[in-house]
């Protein structure tokens, strides 16, 4: 099957700023389910093996979209690197939810998209964002979390929080790029101002979509207990645990192989089967 790729499409969001998205889909005609991949913290659309995953979804008959959040640190000119640390520091959950809404608005109008079949796949923190968006947006019929978080309240606490407030910024080292990634205090203020909206547990309980929760049992970044908790909150969900697998399901950046890592391939096939069965 021939696959069409439209990469680095510019999405304009007046609430944030321009950002990039990719669409992968089969050349055959007809309306296709829209699958939108939502990256996580320190993630971006071109990381690791996400392109290979996109191709596999397209070959399975889906209109697959991945995108960079407007304030994830990449730029319209450079989608592969954290070239704008100032934007990264000014990111927050309100902006991410706004960007995700802009992506849905843009692609749901495509002539090859079935607007009755919209599925979000959120990785890591993107899982938490996807859960909230699914609760808020009735257009979304399917939700899949990959190593997803069960709370977005992931901030410094105690003295560290006071220190952050006093200094206005704290830094996290990116182990891969060796960059000191800033987080401005506005991030916490944005969360506090709208903490009910950002309640992942409540959104998970209330979400009306078909839900699949996938997690590796050896996840070093987000404990598998997050997945088990989300499954308890939404008993109609399906829980799929992958034994002895890490946070990125065997992928890394850069990914220089021609095939998906074994675990991510298994996960992708599980996602495809789930969507075909439920949609």
Short mmCIF file of C-alpha atoms in Angstrom, two decimals:
data_model
loop_
_atom_site.label_atom_id
_atom_site.label_comp_id
_atom_site.label_asym_id
_atom_site.label_seq_id
_atom_site.Cartn_x
_atom_site.Cartn_y
_atom_site.Cartn_z
CA UNK A 1 0.00 0.00 0.00
CA UNK A 2 1.32 3.43 -0.96
CA UNK A 3 1.56 5.97 1.85
CA UNK A 4 1.22 9.72 1.46
CA UNK A 5 3.15 11.98 3.81
CA UNK A 6 2.58 15.67 4.41
CA UNK A 7 5.28 16.80 6.80
CA UNK A 8 5.93 20.09 8.59
CA UNK A 9 2.47 21.51 7.94
CA UNK A 10 2.24 24.86 9.72
CA UNK A 11 -0.67 25.03 12.18
CA UNK A 12 -1.61 28.52 13.35
CA UNK A 13 -3.04 28.92 16.83
CA UNK A 14 -3.86 32.53 17.76
CA UNK A 15 -3.86 31.55 21.46
CA UNK A 16 -0.23 30.33 21.32
CA UNK A 17 1.92 30.50 18.17
CA UNK A 18 2.56 28.59 14.95
CA UNK A 19 3.74 24.99 15.20
CA UNK A 20 4.29 21.98 12.93
CA UNK A 21 2.33 18.81 12.24
CA UNK A 22 2.70 15.74 10.02
CA UNK A 23 0.02 13.60 8.37
CA UNK A 24 0.57 10.02 7.17
CA UNK A 25 -2.25 8.22 5.35
CA UNK A 26 -2.89 5.62 2.62
CA UNK A 27 -3.41 6.79 -0.94
CA UNK A 28 -6.66 4.87 -1.25
CA UNK A 29 -9.83 6.96 -1.20
CA UNK A 30 -12.59 6.96 1.37
CA UNK A 31 -13.00 8.36 4.86
CA UNK A 32 -10.35 7.30 7.35
CA UNK A 33 -10.31 7.34 11.17
CA UNK A 34 -8.26 10.29 12.46
CA UNK A 35 -5.54 9.21 14.90
CA UNK A 36 -3.65 12.04 16.62
CA UNK A 37 -0.42 11.31 18.51
CA UNK A 38 0.31 13.62 21.46
CA UNK A 39 3.95 13.71 22.58
CA UNK A 40 5.08 14.07 26.16
CA UNK A 41 7.48 16.14 28.28
CA UNK A 42 10.72 16.90 26.42
CA UNK A 43 9.16 15.12 23.44
CA UNK A 44 8.57 16.19 19.84
CA UNK A 45 6.98 14.76 16.73
CA UNK A 46 10.20 13.57 15.07
CA UNK A 47 11.67 11.89 18.15
CA UNK A 48 12.99 8.34 17.87
CA UNK A 49 10.80 5.88 16.00
CA UNK A 50 7.59 7.94 15.82
CA UNK A 51 7.88 8.22 12.01
CA UNK A 52 7.98 4.43 11.67
CA UNK A 53 4.96 4.17 13.98
CA UNK A 54 3.14 6.74 11.83
CA UNK A 55 3.84 4.71 8.69
CA UNK A 56 2.51 1.54 10.31
CA UNK A 57 -0.74 3.26 11.27
CA UNK A 58 -1.13 4.66 7.76
CA UNK A 59 -0.59 1.22 6.20
CA UNK A 60 -3.32 -0.11 8.51
CA UNK A 61 -5.79 2.38 7.02
CA UNK A 62 -5.64 5.38 9.34
CA UNK A 63 -5.10 9.10 8.87
CA UNK A 64 -2.30 9.49 11.40
CA UNK A 65 -1.21 12.91 12.69
CA UNK A 66 1.66 13.87 14.97
CA UNK A 67 2.64 17.38 15.93
CA UNK A 68 4.89 19.58 18.05
CA UNK A 69 3.27 21.52 20.84
CA UNK A 70 3.83 25.23 20.13
CA UNK A 71 5.93 25.66 23.28
CA UNK A 72 7.79 22.33 23.39
CA UNK A 73 11.08 24.11 22.57
CA UNK A 74 11.23 23.26 18.87
CA UNK A 75 10.57 25.89 16.21
CA UNK A 76 8.91 26.07 12.80
CA UNK A 77 12.42 26.38 11.32
CA UNK A 78 13.94 23.55 13.41
CA UNK A 79 11.60 20.71 14.35
CA UNK A 80 14.30 18.32 15.61
CA UNK A 81 16.04 20.36 18.30
CA UNK A 82 15.19 22.41 21.39
CA UNK A 83 16.14 25.65 19.65
CA UNK A 84 13.79 27.87 21.70
CA UNK A 85 14.31 27.25 25.40
CA UNK A 86 12.44 30.48 26.20
CA UNK A 87 9.30 28.98 24.66
CA UNK A 88 9.91 25.72 26.54
CA UNK A 89 10.07 27.64 29.81
CA UNK A 90 6.80 29.39 29.01
CA UNK A 91 4.89 26.22 28.19
CA UNK A 92 1.90 25.20 30.31
CA UNK A 93 -1.08 22.85 30.22
CA UNK A 94 -3.49 25.52 28.97
CA UNK A 95 -1.31 26.06 25.90
CA UNK A 96 -1.00 22.31 25.24
CA UNK A 97 -4.77 21.79 25.40
CA UNK A 98 -5.28 24.78 23.11
CA UNK A 99 -2.75 23.40 20.60
CA UNK A 100 -4.37 19.97 20.64
CA UNK A 101 -7.72 21.59 19.94
CA UNK A 102 -6.18 23.47 17.00
CA UNK A 103 -4.82 20.20 15.59
CA UNK A 104 -8.22 18.52 15.80
CA UNK A 105 -9.90 21.55 14.21
CA UNK A 106 -7.40 21.56 11.34
CA UNK A 107 -7.42 17.88 10.40
CA UNK A 108 -11.03 16.94 11.12
CA UNK A 109 -11.99 19.03 8.07
CA UNK A 110 -9.78 17.00 5.72
CA UNK A 111 -11.79 15.32 2.98
CA UNK A 112 -10.18 11.95 3.78
CA UNK A 113 -11.05 12.07 7.50
CA UNK A 114 -14.09 10.42 9.07
CA UNK A 115 -15.11 13.05 11.62
CA UNK A 116 -17.05 10.43 13.57
CA UNK A 117 -13.87 8.48 14.33
CA UNK A 118 -11.33 10.61 16.21
CA UNK A 119 -8.76 8.88 18.41
CA UNK A 120 -6.05 10.39 20.62
CA UNK A 121 -2.86 8.53 21.50
CA UNK A 122 -0.97 10.29 24.29
CA UNK A 123 2.54 9.36 25.40
CA UNK A 124 3.69 10.11 28.96
CA UNK A 125 2.54 13.63 29.94
CA UNK A 126 0.73 13.70 26.60
CA UNK A 127 -1.40 10.90 28.00
CA UNK A 128 -2.64 13.17 30.78
CA UNK A 129 -3.34 15.98 28.31
CA UNK A 130 -5.19 13.51 26.06
CA UNK A 131 -7.35 12.27 28.94
CA UNK A 132 -8.45 15.83 29.76
CA UNK A 133 -9.08 16.67 26.10
CA UNK A 134 -11.15 13.51 25.64
CA UNK A 135 -13.35 14.51 28.56
CA UNK A 136 -13.71 18.08 27.27
CA UNK A 137 -14.22 17.41 23.54
CA UNK A 138 -17.14 15.23 22.51
CA UNK A 139 -15.67 14.78 19.03
CA UNK A 140 -13.14 12.31 20.47
CA UNK A 141 -14.36 8.70 20.40
CA UNK A 142 -11.18 6.82 21.28
CA UNK A 143 -8.35 7.34 23.76
CA UNK A 144 -5.10 5.41 24.11
CA UNK A 145 -2.43 6.24 26.70
CA UNK A 146 1.14 5.03 26.21
CA UNK A 147 3.06 5.21 29.49
CA UNK A 148 0.56 7.89 30.51
CA UNK A 149 0.53 9.84 33.75
CA UNK A 150 -2.40 9.73 36.19
CA UNK A 151 -1.85 13.32 37.39
CA UNK A 152 -0.51 16.56 35.94
CA UNK A 153 0.42 17.83 39.39
CA UNK A 154 4.07 17.00 38.81
CA UNK A 155 5.84 20.00 40.32
CA UNK A 156 8.51 20.64 42.95
CA UNK A 157 7.12 20.52 46.49
CA UNK A 158 7.93 22.08 49.86
CA UNK A 159 11.08 24.21 49.96
CA UNK A 160 11.75 23.52 46.28
CA UNK A 161 8.38 25.03 45.37
CA UNK A 162 9.08 28.10 47.50
CA UNK A 163 12.49 28.43 45.90
CA UNK A 164 10.89 28.22 42.44
CA UNK A 165 8.41 30.96 43.37
CA UNK A 166 11.18 33.18 44.73
CA UNK A 167 13.57 32.75 41.79
CA UNK A 168 10.87 32.54 39.11
CA UNK A 169 12.58 29.67 37.31
CA UNK A 170 14.08 26.24 37.87
CA UNK A 171 16.10 24.12 35.45
CA UNK A 172 16.05 20.46 34.49
CA UNK A 173 19.03 18.89 32.72
CA UNK A 174 18.20 17.14 29.45
CA UNK A 175 20.33 14.03 29.72
CA UNK A 176 20.49 13.55 25.93
CA UNK A 177 21.19 17.11 24.74
CA UNK A 178 22.88 18.34 27.97
CA UNK A 179 20.73 21.49 27.82
CA UNK A 180 19.48 23.14 31.00
CA UNK A 181 15.74 23.30 30.32
CA UNK A 182 13.99 26.23 32.08
CA UNK A 183 10.59 26.07 33.76
CA UNK A 184 9.16 29.47 34.64
CA UNK A 185 6.88 29.83 37.64
CA UNK A 186 3.97 30.77 35.36
CA UNK A 187 3.65 27.03 34.66
CA UNK A 188 2.63 26.37 38.26
CA UNK A 189 0.43 29.47 38.39
CA UNK A 190 -1.42 28.32 35.28
CA UNK A 191 -2.05 24.94 36.91
CA UNK A 192 -3.21 26.42 40.23
CA UNK A 193 -5.56 28.87 38.51
CA UNK A 194 -7.38 26.03 36.72
CA UNK A 195 -6.56 22.98 38.84
CA UNK A 196 -10.07 21.49 38.50
CA UNK A 197 -9.73 21.49 34.73
CA UNK A 198 -6.34 19.78 34.96
CA UNK A 199 -7.64 16.97 37.23
CA UNK A 200 -6.66 13.86 35.25
CA UNK A 201 -8.37 11.51 37.71
CA UNK A 202 -11.73 13.23 37.33
CA UNK A 203 -11.38 13.37 33.54
CA UNK A 204 -10.47 9.66 33.42
CA UNK A 205 -13.56 8.78 35.44
CA UNK A 206 -15.83 10.91 33.24
CA UNK A 207 -14.39 10.15 29.78
CA UNK A 208 -17.00 8.58 27.51
CA UNK A 209 -14.63 7.35 24.79
CA UNK A 210 -13.32 3.82 24.29
CA UNK A 211 -10.12 3.71 26.39
CA UNK A 212 -6.98 1.58 26.10
CA UNK A 213 -4.20 1.99 28.69
CA UNK A 214 -0.75 0.68 27.70
CA UNK A 215 2.30 0.69 29.96
CA UNK A 216 5.65 -1.05 30.28
CA UNK A 217 6.28 -2.76 33.59
CA UNK A 218 9.87 -1.46 33.73
CA UNK A 219 8.99 2.18 33.03
CA UNK A 220 11.73 4.25 34.66
CA UNK A 221 9.96 7.60 34.21
CA UNK A 222 6.27 6.96 34.92
CA UNK A 223 5.50 4.07 37.26
CA UNK A 224 3.23 1.32 35.97
CA UNK A 225 1.06 2.13 39.01
CA UNK A 226 -0.18 5.13 37.01
CA UNK A 227 -1.69 2.77 34.43
CA UNK A 228 -3.24 0.54 37.08
CA UNK A 229 -4.75 3.60 38.77
CA UNK A 230 -6.21 4.93 35.50
CA UNK A 231 -7.76 1.51 34.86
CA UNK A 232 -9.41 1.55 38.29
CA UNK A 233 -10.73 5.07 37.64
CA UNK A 234 -12.24 3.96 34.32
CA UNK A 235 -13.26 0.30 34.77
CA UNK A 236 -14.58 0.14 31.19
CA UNK A 237 -11.04 0.73 29.93
CA UNK A 238 -8.73 -2.01 28.71
CA UNK A 239 -5.34 -2.36 30.43
CA UNK A 240 -2.42 -3.78 28.42
CA UNK A 241 0.87 -4.17 30.29
CA UNK A 242 4.06 -4.98 28.41
CA UNK A 243 6.50 -6.96 30.53
CA UNK A 244 10.07 -5.74 31.09
CA UNK A 245 9.66 -2.71 28.83
CA UNK A 246 10.77 0.88 29.45
CA UNK A 247 9.11 4.30 29.09
CA UNK A 248 9.61 4.55 25.32
CA UNK A 249 8.88 0.89 24.52
CA UNK A 250 12.41 0.20 23.33
CA UNK A 251 12.80 3.30 21.14
CA UNK A 252 15.47 5.96 21.58
CA UNK A 253 16.69 9.14 19.89
CA UNK A 254 18.13 8.88 17.35
CA UNK A 255 16.49 5.69 16.05
CA UNK A 256 18.61 4.55 13.12
CA UNK A 257 17.01 1.18 12.38
CA UNK A 258 14.60 0.63 9.49
CA UNK A 259 12.07 -1.17 11.66
CA UNK A 260 10.22 -0.38 14.86
CA UNK A 261 11.69 -1.76 18.08
CA UNK A 262 10.02 -5.04 18.94
CA UNK A 263 8.05 -3.69 21.91
CA UNK A 264 6.87 -0.53 20.16
CA UNK A 265 5.81 -2.65 17.18
CA UNK A 266 3.77 -4.85 19.52
CA UNK A 267 2.21 -1.77 21.12
CA UNK A 268 1.39 -0.24 17.73
CA UNK A 269 -0.31 -3.46 16.59
CA UNK A 270 -2.31 -3.52 19.83
CA UNK A 271 -3.45 0.07 19.21
CA UNK A 272 -4.45 -0.72 15.62
CA UNK A 273 -6.42 -3.81 16.67
CA UNK A 274 -8.15 -1.89 19.47
CA UNK A 275 -9.25 0.95 17.18
CA UNK A 276 -10.48 -1.42 14.48
CA UNK A 277 -12.46 -3.42 17.04
CA UNK A 278 -13.99 -0.47 18.91
CA UNK A 279 -14.54 1.99 16.06
#
